Coordinates of C-alpha atoms and ligand atoms in Angstrom, one line a residue:
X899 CA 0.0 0.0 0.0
X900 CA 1.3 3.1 -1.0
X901 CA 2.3 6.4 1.9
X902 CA 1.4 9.6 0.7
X903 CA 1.3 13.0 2.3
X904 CA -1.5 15.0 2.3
X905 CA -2.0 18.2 3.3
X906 CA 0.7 17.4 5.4
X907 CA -1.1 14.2 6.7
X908 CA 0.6 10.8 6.2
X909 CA -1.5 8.3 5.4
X910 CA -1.2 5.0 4.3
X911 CA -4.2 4.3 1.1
X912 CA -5.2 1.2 -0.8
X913 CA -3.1 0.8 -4.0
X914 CA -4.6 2.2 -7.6
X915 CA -6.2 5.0 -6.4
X916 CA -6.8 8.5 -7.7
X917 CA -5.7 11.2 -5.7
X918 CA -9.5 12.2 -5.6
X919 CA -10.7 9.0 -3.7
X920 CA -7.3 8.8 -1.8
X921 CA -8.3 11.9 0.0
X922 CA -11.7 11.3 0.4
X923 CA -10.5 8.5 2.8
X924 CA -8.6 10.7 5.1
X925 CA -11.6 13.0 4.6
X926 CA -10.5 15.7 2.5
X927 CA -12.9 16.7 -0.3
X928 CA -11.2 17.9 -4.1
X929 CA -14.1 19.3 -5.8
X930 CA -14.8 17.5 -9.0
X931 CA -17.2 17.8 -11.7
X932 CA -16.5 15.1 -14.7
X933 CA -14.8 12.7 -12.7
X934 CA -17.2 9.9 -11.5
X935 CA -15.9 6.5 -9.5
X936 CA -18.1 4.2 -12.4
X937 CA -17.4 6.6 -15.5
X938 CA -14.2 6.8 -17.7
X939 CA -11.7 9.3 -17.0
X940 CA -12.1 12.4 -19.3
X941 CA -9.8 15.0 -17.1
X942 CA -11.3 17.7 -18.8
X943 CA -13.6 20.2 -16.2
X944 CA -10.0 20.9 -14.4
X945 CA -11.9 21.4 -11.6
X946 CA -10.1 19.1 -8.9
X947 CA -6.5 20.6 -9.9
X948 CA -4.0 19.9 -7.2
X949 CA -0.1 20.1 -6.4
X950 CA 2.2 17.3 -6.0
X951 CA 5.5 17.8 -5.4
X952 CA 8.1 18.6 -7.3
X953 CA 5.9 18.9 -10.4
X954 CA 6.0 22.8 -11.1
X955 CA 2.3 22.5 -13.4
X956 CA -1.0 22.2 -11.0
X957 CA -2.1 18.4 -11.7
X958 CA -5.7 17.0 -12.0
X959 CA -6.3 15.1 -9.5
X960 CA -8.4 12.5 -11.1
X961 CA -6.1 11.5 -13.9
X962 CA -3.6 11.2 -10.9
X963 CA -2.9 7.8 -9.2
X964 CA -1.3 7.1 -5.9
X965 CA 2.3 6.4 -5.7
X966 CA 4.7 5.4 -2.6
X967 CA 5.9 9.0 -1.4
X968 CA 3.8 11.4 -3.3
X969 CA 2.9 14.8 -1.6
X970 CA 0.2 16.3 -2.7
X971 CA -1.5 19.8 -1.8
X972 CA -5.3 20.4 -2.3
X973 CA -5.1 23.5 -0.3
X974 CA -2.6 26.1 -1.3
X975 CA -3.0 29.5 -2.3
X976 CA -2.4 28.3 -6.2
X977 CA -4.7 25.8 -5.9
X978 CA -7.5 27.8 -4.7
X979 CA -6.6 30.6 -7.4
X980 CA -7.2 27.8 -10.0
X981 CA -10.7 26.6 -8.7
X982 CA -11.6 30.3 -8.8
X983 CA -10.4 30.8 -12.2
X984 CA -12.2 27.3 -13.2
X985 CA -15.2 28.7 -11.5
X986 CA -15.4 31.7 -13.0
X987 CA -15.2 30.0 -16.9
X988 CA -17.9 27.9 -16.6
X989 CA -20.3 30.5 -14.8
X990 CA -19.8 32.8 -18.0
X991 CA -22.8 31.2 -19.9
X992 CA -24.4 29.3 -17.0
X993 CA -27.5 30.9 -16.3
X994 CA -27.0 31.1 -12.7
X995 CA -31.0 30.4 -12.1
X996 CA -30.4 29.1 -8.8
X997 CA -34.2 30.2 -7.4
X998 CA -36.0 28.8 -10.4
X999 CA -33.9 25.7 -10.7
X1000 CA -35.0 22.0 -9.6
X1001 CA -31.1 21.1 -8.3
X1002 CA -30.7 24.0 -6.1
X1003 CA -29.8 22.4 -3.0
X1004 CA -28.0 19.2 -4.0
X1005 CA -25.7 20.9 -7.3
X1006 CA -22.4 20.4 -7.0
X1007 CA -22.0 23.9 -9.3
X1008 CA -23.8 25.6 -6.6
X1009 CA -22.1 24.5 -4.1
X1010 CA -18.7 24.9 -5.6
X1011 CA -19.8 28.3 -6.6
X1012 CA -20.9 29.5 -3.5
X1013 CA -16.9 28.5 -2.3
X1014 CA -15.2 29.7 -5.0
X1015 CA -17.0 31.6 -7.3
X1016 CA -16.7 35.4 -7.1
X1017 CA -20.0 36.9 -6.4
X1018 CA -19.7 39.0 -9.3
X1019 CA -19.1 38.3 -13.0
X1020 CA -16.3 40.3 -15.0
X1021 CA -18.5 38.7 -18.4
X1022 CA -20.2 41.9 -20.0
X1023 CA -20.9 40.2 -23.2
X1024 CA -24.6 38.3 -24.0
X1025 CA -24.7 34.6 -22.5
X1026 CA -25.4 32.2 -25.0
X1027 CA -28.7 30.8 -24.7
X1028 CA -30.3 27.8 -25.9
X1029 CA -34.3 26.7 -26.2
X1030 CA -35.0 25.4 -22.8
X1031 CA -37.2 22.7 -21.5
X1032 CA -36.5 20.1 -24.2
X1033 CA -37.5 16.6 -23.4
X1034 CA -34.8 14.0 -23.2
X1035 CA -37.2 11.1 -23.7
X1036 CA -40.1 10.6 -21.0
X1037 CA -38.3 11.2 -18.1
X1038 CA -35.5 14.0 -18.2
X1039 CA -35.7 17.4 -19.0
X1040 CA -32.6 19.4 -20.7
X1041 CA -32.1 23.1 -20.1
X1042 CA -28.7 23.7 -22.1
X1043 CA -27.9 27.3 -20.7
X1044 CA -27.0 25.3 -17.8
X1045 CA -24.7 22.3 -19.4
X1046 CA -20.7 23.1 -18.1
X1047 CA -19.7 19.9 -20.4
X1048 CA -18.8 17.6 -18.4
X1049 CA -19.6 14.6 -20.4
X1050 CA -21.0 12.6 -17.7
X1051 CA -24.2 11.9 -19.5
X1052 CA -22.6 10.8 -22.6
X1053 CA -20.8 8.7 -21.1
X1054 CA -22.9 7.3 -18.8
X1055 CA -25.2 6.3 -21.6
X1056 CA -22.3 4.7 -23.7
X1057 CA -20.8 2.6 -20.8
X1058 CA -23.2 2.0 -18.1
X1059 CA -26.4 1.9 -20.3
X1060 CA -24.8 1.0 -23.3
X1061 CA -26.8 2.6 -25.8
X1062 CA -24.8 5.7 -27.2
X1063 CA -28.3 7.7 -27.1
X1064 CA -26.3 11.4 -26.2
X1065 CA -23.5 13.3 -28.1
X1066 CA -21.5 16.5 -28.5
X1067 CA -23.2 19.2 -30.8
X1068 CA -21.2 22.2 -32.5
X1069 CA -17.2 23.5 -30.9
X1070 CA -16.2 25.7 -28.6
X1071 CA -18.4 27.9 -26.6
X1072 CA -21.4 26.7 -29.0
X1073 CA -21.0 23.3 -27.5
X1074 CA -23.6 21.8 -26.7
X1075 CA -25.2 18.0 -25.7
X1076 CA -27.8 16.7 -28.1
X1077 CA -29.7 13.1 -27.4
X1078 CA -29.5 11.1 -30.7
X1079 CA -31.9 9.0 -31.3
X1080 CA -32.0 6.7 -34.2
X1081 CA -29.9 3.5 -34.9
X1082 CA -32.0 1.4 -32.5
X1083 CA -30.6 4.0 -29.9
X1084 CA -33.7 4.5 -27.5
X1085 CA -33.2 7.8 -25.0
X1086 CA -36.4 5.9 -22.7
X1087 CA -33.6 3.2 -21.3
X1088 CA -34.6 1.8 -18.4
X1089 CA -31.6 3.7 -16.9
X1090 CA -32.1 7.4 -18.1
X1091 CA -33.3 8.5 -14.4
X1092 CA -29.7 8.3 -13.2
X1093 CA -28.9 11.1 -15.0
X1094 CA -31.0 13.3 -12.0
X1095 CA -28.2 12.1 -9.1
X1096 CA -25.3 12.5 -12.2
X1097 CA -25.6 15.3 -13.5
X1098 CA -23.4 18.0 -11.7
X1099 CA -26.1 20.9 -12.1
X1100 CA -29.4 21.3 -13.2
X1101 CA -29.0 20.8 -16.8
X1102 CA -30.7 17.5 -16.4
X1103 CA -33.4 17.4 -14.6
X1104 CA -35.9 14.4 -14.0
X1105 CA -39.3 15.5 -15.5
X1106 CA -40.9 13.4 -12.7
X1107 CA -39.9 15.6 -9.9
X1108 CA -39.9 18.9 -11.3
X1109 CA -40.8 21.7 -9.2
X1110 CA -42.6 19.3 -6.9
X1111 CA -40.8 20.7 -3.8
X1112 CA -37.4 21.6 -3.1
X1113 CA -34.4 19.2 -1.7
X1114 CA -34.0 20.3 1.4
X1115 CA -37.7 20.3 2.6
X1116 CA -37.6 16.3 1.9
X1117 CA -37.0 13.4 4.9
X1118 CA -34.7 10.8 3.5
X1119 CA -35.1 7.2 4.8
X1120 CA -33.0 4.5 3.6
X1121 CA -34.6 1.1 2.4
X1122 CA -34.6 -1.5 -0.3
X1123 CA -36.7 -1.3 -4.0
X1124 CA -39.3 -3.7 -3.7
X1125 CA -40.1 -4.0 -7.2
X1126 CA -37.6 -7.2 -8.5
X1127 CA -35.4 -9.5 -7.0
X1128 CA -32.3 -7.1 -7.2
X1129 CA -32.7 -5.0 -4.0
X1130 CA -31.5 -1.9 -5.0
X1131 CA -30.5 0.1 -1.9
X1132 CA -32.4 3.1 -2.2
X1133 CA -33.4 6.3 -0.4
X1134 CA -37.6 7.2 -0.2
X1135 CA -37.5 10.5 -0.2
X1136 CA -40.8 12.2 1.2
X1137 CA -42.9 14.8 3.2
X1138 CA -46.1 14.6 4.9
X1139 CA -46.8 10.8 4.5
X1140 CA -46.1 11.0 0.5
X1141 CA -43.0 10.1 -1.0
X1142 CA -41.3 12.4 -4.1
X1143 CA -39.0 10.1 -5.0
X1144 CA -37.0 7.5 -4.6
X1145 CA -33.4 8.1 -5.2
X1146 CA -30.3 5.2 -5.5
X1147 CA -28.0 4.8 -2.0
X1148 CA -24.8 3.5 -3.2
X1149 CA -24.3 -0.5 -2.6
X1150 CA -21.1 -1.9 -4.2
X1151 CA -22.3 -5.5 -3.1
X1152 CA -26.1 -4.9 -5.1
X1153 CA -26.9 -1.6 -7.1
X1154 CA -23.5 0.1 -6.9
X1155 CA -24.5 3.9 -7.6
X1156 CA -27.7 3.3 -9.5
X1157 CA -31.0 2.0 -9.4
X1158 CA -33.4 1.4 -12.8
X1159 CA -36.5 3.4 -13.6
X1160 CA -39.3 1.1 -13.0
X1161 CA -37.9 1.1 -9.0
X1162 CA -37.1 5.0 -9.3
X1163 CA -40.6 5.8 -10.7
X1164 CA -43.4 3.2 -10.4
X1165 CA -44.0 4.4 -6.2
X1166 CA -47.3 5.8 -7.2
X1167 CA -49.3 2.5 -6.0
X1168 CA -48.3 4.1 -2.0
X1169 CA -50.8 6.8 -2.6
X1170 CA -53.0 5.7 -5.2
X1171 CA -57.0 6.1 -5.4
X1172 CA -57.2 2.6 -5.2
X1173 CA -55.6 1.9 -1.8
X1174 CA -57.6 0.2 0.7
X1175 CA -59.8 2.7 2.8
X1176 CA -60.4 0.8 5.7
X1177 CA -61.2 -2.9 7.0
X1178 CA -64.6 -4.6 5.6
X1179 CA -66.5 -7.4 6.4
X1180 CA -69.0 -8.9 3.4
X1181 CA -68.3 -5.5 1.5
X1182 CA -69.4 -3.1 4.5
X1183 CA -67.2 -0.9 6.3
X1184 CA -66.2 -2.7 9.9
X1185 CA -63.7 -1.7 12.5
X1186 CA -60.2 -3.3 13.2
X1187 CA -61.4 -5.3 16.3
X1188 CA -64.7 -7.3 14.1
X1189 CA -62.7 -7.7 10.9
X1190 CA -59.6 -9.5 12.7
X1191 CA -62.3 -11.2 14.9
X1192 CA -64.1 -11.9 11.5
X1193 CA -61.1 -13.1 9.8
X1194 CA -60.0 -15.6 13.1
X1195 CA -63.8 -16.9 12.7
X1196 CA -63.3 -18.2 9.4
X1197 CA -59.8 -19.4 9.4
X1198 CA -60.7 -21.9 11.8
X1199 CA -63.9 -23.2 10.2
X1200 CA -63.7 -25.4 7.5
X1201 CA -60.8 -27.4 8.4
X1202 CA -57.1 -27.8 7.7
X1203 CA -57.6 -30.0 4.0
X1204 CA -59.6 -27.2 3.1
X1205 CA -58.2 -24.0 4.3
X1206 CA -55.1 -22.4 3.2
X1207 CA -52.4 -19.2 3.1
X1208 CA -51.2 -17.9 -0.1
X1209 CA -48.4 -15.1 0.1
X1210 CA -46.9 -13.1 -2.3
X1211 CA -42.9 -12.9 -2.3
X1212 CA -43.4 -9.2 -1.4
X1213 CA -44.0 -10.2 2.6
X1214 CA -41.0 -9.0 4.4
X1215 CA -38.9 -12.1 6.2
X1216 CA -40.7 -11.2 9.7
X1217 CA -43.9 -11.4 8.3
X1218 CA -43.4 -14.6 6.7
X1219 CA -42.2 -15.9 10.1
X1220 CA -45.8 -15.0 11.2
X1221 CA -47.2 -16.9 8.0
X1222 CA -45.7 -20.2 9.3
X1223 CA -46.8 -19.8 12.3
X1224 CA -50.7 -19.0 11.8
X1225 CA -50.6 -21.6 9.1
X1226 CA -48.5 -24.4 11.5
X1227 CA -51.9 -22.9 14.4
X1228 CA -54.0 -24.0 11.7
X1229 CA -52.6 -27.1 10.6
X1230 CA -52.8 -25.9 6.6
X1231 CA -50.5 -25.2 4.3
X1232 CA -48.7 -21.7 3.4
X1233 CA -47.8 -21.5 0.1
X1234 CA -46.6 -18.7 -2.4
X1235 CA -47.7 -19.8 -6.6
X1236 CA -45.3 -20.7 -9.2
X1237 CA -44.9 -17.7 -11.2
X1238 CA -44.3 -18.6 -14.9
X1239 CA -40.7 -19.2 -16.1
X1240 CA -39.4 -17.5 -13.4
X1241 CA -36.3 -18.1 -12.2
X1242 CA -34.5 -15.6 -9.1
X1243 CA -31.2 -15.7 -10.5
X1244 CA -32.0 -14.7 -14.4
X1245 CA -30.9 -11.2 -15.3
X1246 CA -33.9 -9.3 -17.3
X1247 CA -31.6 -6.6 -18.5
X1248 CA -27.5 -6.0 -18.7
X1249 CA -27.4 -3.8 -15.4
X1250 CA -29.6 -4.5 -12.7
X1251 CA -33.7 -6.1 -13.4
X1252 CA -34.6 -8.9 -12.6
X1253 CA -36.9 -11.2 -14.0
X1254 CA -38.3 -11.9 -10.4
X1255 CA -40.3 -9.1 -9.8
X1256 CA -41.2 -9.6 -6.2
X1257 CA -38.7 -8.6 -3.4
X1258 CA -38.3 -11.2 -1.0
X1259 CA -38.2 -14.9 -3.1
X1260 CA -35.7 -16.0 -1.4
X1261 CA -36.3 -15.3 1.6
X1262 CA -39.8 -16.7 1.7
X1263 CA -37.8 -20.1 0.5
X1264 CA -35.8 -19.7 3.3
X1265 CA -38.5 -19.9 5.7
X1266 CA -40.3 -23.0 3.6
X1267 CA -43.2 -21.1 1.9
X1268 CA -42.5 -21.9 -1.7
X1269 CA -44.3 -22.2 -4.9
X1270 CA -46.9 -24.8 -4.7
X1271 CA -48.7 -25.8 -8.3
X1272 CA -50.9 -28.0 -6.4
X1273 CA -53.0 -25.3 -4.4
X1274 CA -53.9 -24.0 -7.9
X1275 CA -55.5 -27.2 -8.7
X1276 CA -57.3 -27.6 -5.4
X1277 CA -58.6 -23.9 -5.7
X1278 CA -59.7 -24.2 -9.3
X1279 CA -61.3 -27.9 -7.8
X1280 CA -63.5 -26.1 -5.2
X1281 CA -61.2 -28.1 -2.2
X1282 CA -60.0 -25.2 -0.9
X1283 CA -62.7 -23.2 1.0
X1284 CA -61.1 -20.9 3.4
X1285 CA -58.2 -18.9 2.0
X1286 CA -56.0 -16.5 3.2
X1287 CA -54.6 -14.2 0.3
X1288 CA -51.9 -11.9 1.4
X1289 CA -50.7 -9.1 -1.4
X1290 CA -52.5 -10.0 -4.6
X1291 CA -52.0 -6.7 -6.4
X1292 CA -48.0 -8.0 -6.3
X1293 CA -47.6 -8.2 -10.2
X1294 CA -45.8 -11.5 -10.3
X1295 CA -48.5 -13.0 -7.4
X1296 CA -51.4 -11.8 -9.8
X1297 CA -49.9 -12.9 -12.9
X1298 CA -49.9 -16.7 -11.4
X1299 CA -53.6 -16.1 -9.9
X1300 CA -54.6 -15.8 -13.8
X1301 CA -55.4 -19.0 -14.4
X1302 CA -57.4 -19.5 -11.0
X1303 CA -59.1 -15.4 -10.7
X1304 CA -62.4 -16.9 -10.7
X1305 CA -61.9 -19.5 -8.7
X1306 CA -60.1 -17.8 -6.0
X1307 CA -63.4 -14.9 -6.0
X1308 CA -65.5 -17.8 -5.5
X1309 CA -64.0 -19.3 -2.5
X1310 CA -66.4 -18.2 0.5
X1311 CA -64.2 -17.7 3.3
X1312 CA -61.4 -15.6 1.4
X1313 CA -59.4 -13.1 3.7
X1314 CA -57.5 -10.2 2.0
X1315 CA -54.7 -8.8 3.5
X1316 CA -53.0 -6.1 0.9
X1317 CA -53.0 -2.4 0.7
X1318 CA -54.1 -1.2 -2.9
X1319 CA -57.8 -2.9 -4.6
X1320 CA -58.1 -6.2 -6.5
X1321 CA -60.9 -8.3 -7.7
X1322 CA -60.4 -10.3 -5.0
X1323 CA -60.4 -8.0 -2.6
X1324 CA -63.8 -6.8 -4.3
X1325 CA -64.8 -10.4 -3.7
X1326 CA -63.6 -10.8 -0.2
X1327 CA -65.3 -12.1 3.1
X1328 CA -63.1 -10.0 4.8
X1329 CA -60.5 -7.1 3.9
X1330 CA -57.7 -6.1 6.2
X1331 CA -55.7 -3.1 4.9
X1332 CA -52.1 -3.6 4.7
X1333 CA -49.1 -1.7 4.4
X1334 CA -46.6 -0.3 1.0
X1335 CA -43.0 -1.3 1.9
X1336 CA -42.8 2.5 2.4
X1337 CA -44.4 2.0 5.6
X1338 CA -42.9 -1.0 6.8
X1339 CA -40.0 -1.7 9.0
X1340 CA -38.9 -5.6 8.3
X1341 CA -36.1 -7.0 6.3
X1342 CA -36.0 -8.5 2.1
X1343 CA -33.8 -11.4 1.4
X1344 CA -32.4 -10.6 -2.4
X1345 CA -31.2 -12.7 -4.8
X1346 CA -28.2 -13.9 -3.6
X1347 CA -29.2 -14.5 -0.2
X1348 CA -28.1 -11.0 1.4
X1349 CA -30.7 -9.8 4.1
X1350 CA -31.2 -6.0 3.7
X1351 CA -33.3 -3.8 6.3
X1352 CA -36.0 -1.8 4.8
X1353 CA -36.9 1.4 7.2
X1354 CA -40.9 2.7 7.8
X1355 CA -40.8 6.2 6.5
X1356 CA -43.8 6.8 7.4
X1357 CA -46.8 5.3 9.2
X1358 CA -49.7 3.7 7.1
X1359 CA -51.9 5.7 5.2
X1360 CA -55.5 5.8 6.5
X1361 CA -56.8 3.3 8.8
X1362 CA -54.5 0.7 6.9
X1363 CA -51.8 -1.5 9.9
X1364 CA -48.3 -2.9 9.2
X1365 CA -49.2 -6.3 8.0
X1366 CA -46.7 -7.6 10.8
X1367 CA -49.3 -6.6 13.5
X1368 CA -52.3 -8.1 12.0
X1369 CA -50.7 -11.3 11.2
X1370 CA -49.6 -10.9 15.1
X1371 CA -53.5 -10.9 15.4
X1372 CA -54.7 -13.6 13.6
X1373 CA -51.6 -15.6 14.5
X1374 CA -52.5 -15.3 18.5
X1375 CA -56.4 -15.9 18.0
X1376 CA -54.8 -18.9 16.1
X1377 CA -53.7 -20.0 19.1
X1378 CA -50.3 -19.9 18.0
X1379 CA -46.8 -20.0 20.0
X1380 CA -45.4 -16.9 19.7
X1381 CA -42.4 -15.1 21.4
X1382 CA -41.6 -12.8 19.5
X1383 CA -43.7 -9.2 19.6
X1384 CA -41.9 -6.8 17.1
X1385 CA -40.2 -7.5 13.7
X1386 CA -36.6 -7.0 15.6
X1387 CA -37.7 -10.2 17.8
X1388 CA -39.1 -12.1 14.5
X1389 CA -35.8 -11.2 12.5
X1390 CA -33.5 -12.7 15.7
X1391 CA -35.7 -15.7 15.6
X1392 CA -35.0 -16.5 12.0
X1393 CA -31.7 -14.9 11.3
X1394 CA -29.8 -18.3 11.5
X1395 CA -32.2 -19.8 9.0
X1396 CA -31.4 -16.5 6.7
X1397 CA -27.7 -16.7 6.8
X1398 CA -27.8 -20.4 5.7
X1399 CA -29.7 -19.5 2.8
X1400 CA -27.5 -16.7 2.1
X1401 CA -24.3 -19.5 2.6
X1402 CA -26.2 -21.7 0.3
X1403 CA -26.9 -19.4 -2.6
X1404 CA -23.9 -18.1 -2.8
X1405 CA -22.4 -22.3 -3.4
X1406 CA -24.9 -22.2 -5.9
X1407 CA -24.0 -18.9 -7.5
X1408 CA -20.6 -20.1 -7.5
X1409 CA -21.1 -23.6 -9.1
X1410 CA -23.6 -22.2 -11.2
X1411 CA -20.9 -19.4 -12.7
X1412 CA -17.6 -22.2 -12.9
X1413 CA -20.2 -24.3 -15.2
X1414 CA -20.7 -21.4 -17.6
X1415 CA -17.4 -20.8 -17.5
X1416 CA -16.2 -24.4 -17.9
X1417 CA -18.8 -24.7 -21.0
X1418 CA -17.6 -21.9 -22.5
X1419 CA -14.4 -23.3 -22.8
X1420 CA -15.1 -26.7 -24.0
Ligands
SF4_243 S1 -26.0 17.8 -19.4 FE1 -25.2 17.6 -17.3 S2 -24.1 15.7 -17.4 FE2 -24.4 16.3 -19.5 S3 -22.5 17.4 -20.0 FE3 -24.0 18.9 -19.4 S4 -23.6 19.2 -17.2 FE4 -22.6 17.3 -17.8
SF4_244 S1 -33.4 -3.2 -10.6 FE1 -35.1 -4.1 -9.4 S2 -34.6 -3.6 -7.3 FE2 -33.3 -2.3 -8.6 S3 -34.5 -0.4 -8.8 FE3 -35.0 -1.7 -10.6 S4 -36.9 -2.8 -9.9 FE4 -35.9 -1.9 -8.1
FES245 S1 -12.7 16.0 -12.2 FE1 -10.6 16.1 -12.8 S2 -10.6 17.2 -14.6 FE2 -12.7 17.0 -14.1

């Protein structure tokens, strides 16, 4: 491992690093605009100049990698002359629309501005101005007059998306960064979002949140996308019960720095007209107390044979816990469907989807509720008489209930636990509103077995409950044995079965990976 000095600290750094990230691990901060840790290096803003001994010239300190006895100096009177006159360039023809602008508050050209720009300009010629407002496919919105060309999103597009969809137009102070779109290029990737966290001002901006509220009025909780088998660590970013957006937290083990669009956009369904208003029993409105009362009462009339629990893989690990245990109470079965031709593991895309579009697969198999084809066939054969149906409006849950819709709105006892409308919760006996993930605390098990916390942002909407409470309820009036009172008990309880799975899907990862390899040799 290479010593370096800097700043006059000596410090010891991992080898093959730039002098940007070497700093940041001793906590010093070169400001930066086109250098990104997952992007190619371009050393062409100049913004994160620094000296390093004995060179005479300022260096940039992300084209610069870590050797044994470098000194570098981020601080110096030269170095902070640079910045200024770096500063100074690229606010000749930026706007400087901070009040009307949808970064303010999170722009790295603001906030390097407000540390070393001037406060005045010495520019007394016309800015160059461009149309504003133009759409970069559905989601982002380009105002040119704010672009300082850093390249990020051309080359974000060409090596993490991998679809060339934006270029350079024109030289010089004409410059300027036109989406191309033909070829089979496509500027609606799945990716394009991104560009909102990667953009170093507000030249991109994502047409989604738009002058919906500013940054810094927003409550940031950390969590996990529930929308595929991936897990992308994400922040929900929200105010007053409702979330604005949801934003990629950085995860070098699942999402790295991004996240796709379906997970970044497709939150509506937490606020939607069709979420669940309040309990019901036979269609009318009830209260909590007769609906779980309601819902014990049937569970325990027809009979094990004939009664049974069918979860969707978007049931958090602790709540699944609670699902074995109200169906071991009742002596039936607790199964989730077979979804068609879906297997955890198979990438849908080059990045990041999944083809598993429910959150927590694996860690329902964990916990021994797993796709069972037979319950279809004893639905669809009138056997099954008393369900419990947790989370239906789960896409991958509903697309395996196809096949068995009516069936399933015919059975006479059926219990719905989920928080948005269905048919079947139309058709239900009884309908206990549930929570969005948004609202849950509980932990997701991804793909390759790693166990990730999701937070409650905020408390359920309406008279909807976290579904780990009314499982609690229906689990006790089961008569079941149960120790544990919160999800922080429930997860202790199982955590040993979760980090076998994790040890076993990570074999199978691994044997699965040498035999692709292996073929492709032979
Ligand atoms: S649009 Fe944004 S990311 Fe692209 S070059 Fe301009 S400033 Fe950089
Ligand atoms: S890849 Fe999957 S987990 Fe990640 S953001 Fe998209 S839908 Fe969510
Ligand atoms: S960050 Fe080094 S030149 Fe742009």
């Amino acid at each position: 491992m290479p010593k370096i000095t800097i700043d006059g600290i000596e410090c010891e750094v991992a080898d093959g690093l730039n002098v940007i990230e070497a700093a940041k691990t001793i906590g010093i901060h070169i400001p930066h605009f086109c250098y990104h840790p997952a992007l190619s290096l371009v050393g062409q803003c100049r913004m994160c100049l620094i000296e390093l001994d004995p060179i005479p010239k300022l260096q940039t300190a992300c084209s610069t990698f870590v050797k044994d006895g470098m000194v570098i100096r981020t601080n110096t009177e030269k170095v902070i002359k640079a910045r200024k006159a770096i500063m100074e360039f690229l606010l000749i023809n930026h706007p400087l629309d901070c009040p009307e602008c949808d970064q303010a508050g999170e722009c790295d050209l603001q906030n390097n501005s407000f540390e070393f720009g001037q406060g005045f300009s010495r520019f007394e010629e016309q800015k160059r101005t461009y149309s504003r407002d133009i759409p970069v496919g559905e989601k982002l919105v380009r105002i040119q007059d704010r672009c300082i060309h850093c390249t990020r999103c051309i080359r974000f597009f060409r090596e993490i998306v991998q679809n060339e969809v934006m270029t350079y137009q024109w030289r010089g102070n004409n410059t300027a960064m036109t989406p191309l779109e033909q070829d089979g290029r496509r500027l609606d990737t799945n990716y394009s979002g991104n560009m909102h966290e990667l953009c170093p001002c507000g030249a991109l901006t994502l047409k989604d949140f738009r002058f919906k509220t500013r940054p810094w009025n927003l409550t940031n909780t950390e969590s996990v996308c529930p929308l595929c088998s991936t897990g992308c660590n994400i922040f929900i970013d929200h105010k007053q019960r409702k979330i604005f957006r949801i934003r990629p937290r950085v995860n070098m083990a699942v999402n790295t720095w991004w996240i796709c669009d379906i997970g970044r956009i497709e939150f509506k369904y937490a606020h939607s007209q069709t979420r669940i208003a309040g309990p019901r029993v036979k269609g009318a409105d009830a209260d909590w107390k007769t609906a779980l009362d309601t819902a014990a009462g049937l569970l325990k009339t027809t009979g094990a044979s004939a009664t049974a629990i069918l979860c969707s893989a978007d049931a958090t690990n602790e709540e699944a816990l609670l699902v074995k245990k109200l169906a071991a109470a009742l002596g039936c079965s607790a199964a989730s469907l077979p979804a068609p031709g879906v297997d955890p593991l198979e990438m849908e895309d080059h990045l990041l989807l999944r083809a598993d579009k429910a959150a927590n697969t694996q860690g329902l198999k964990a916990l021994g509720i797993v796709p069972d084809p037979a319950l279809a066939d004893k639905i669809s054969g009138g056997a099954i008489k008393t369900l419990l149906l947790i989370n239906p409006f789960n896409k991958q849950l509903a697309a395996a209930l196809e096949g068995i819709r009516d069936a399933v709105a015919k059975i006479p006892n059926l219990v719905v636990l989920d928080h948005n409308e269905t048919d079947f919760s139309k058709a239900a006996a009884v309908v206990l509103p549930g929570a969005v993930w948004a609202e849950k605390n509980g932990t997701f098990t991804n793909y390759k077995g790693l166990v990730q916390r999701i937070t409650q942002a905020f408390a359920p909407a309406g008279k909807a409950r976290e579904d780990f409470g009314i499982l609690l309820a229906l689990a006790q009036s089961a008569g079941a044995d149960i120790a544990c009172k919160t999800h922080i008990d429930a997860y202790n309880e199982i955590r040993d079965d979760l980090l076998k799975l994790e040890a076993q899907i990570k074999k199978d990862i691994e044997a699965k990976q040498k035999a692709a390899a292996e073929a492709e040799k032979a």
